[in-house]
Amino acid sequence: MEFFVSTASASRQRTDCAIVGVYDKGVLSAAAEDLDARIGGRIAKLVKRGDLRGKTGDALLLADLPGAPVERVIVLGLGNRSAFKRKQYRKALASALALLSKTGARDAISYLGLDEIADADAYTQARVAVEAVAASQYRIPDHKTSNKRPKPSLTKFGLAVASRGDKGQAERGLAHGEAIVSGMAFMRDLANQPANVCTPSYLARAAKNLAKDYKKLNVRVLNEAECKRLGMGSFLSVTNGSEEPAAFIVFEYYGAERSQAPVVLVGKAVTFDTGGISLKPPAAMDEMKFDMSGGASVFGTMKAVAELELPINVIGVVPACENMPSGRATKPGDIVKSMSGQTIEVLNTDAEGRLILCDAITYSRRFKPEVVIDLATLTGACVIALGNHLSGLFSNDDELAAELKAAGDRADDRAWHMPIGEEYGEQLKSNFADFANVAGREGGAITAACFLAKFTDGLRWAHLDIAGTAYQAGANKGSTGRPVPLLVDYLINKK
Ligand code: BES
Ligand code: MN
Ligand code: ZN
């Protein structure tokens, strides 16, 4: 896919498809008006006839227009002019692209941003446009033997901006958008694979292949013996029941002086979570192939960072394993020793994410990080609390939490700042070890975060629980690519 920015007007530019809008009550956008002058007032006529009211979601395809420099025109209903903001812009683009994908158009230009959009400057418009195009073109790497969906014919997408001054900003937005969507697609491809394909070894190979593409990106993979030597008893206790070897994957990206403290991203990659001996019920258990989404989001973010050659240092730490029941599996009541030295009573083997993350957080200390951010499909409780719209954001540093929340807001990949605190941490007490790995049903997302917090002394740390946001269930089952947009936005804007 090729993206470009244009300052030419709709009436003067050749394209397979021009995308223009009409607000409600039949008010033509500036671009629609401009184009309409060249095509004999067809759009105004449609409005007059009542065929086009400008309601949000309306979309009409006009073709064979006499005198027009364009092969086709998509006229979109944009709703109320003053309510047309970034959210509506995103939606309008999505419906234009859905309609466009049914045509043979190979290139298209959107003129939707020529009227000012209150909360989307040229930079943001461009980023949103790239995301919309990528969303419409993404295909799951499925294993279907027939009914392959045809390849999209669209290969070039343009964005019209009002002034030359906006052009540079829009081009920057396109570049950022392209890196974000390539990171998202990388994450989605990994997460959408079934667990018999996407094993810890598969992830290790994917990481090594990724590093081959970028000079500043390096990867190291520790095997189980090496993890054992480092004292990762907690991580290794989760993989006990599995026949698949675990892999501890470490990305190192140096875009700045080595002396500059890095951001460490830690991602949970349980390639399948059966619950272990605390076996999950069968309903929707297939979705636990997505339990490596946190790790996959680190892969996607590392790719985007390397693509943009950001002038910062970023480390990615991805503990990868399966959580399986077997004669060798960890049992409820077993006590394990974490890399930090603290002992943990495993009261529920289904609370395995925190057991692999705690050792990965401890490992990350060797990089003397400026911040550590972990990403994990950690708790069903977080989905109950926030649904599928917002990720749960926890931190021992309010400033860091605010920065991450702002990044999520800008990227339309939102998170909500949740509390942590000693009151919750106390629920983890154990008669047999330093603490237990579970603390009852109440506040489950918070007590999970408080478990992790026990390993973050002296670190600036944040945790994103993405159990509700990393993938969709139901008819559109699949990985969403979140929280790659939030993370990349945070890293782009990092001071
Ligand atoms: N991977 C799950 C969390 C999860 C649940 C993600 C639903 C996405 C959808 C995690 O390993 C888990 O099983 N957590 C338990 C924790 C409990 C035993 C304290 C949970 O949420 O039930
Ligand atoms: Mn689990
Ligand atoms: Zn899990």
GROMACS .gro file of C-alpha atoms and ligand atoms in nm, residues 268 270 272-273 280 288 291 323 350-353 377-379, ligand 3:
model
   16
  268LYS     CA    1   0.292  -1.212   2.861
  270VAL     CA    2   0.118  -1.788   2.716
  272PHE     CA    3  -0.220  -2.151   2.520
  273ASP     CA    4  -0.374  -2.121   2.864
  280LYS     CA    5  -1.065  -2.389   3.272
  288MET     CA    6  -0.690  -1.881   2.519
  291ASP     CA    7  -0.318  -1.539   2.577
  323ASN     CA    8   0.000  -2.361   3.055
  350ASP     CA    9  -0.478  -2.060   3.619
  351ALA     CA   10  -0.328  -1.741   3.761
  352GLU     CA   11  -0.017  -1.816   3.556
  353GLY     CA   12   0.033  -1.482   3.378
  377THR     CA   13  -0.421  -1.059   2.903
  378LEU     CA   14  -0.406  -1.101   3.277
  379THR     CA   15  -0.754  -1.126   3.427
  498ZN      ZN   16  -0.356  -1.664   3.110
   0.00000   0.00000   0.00000
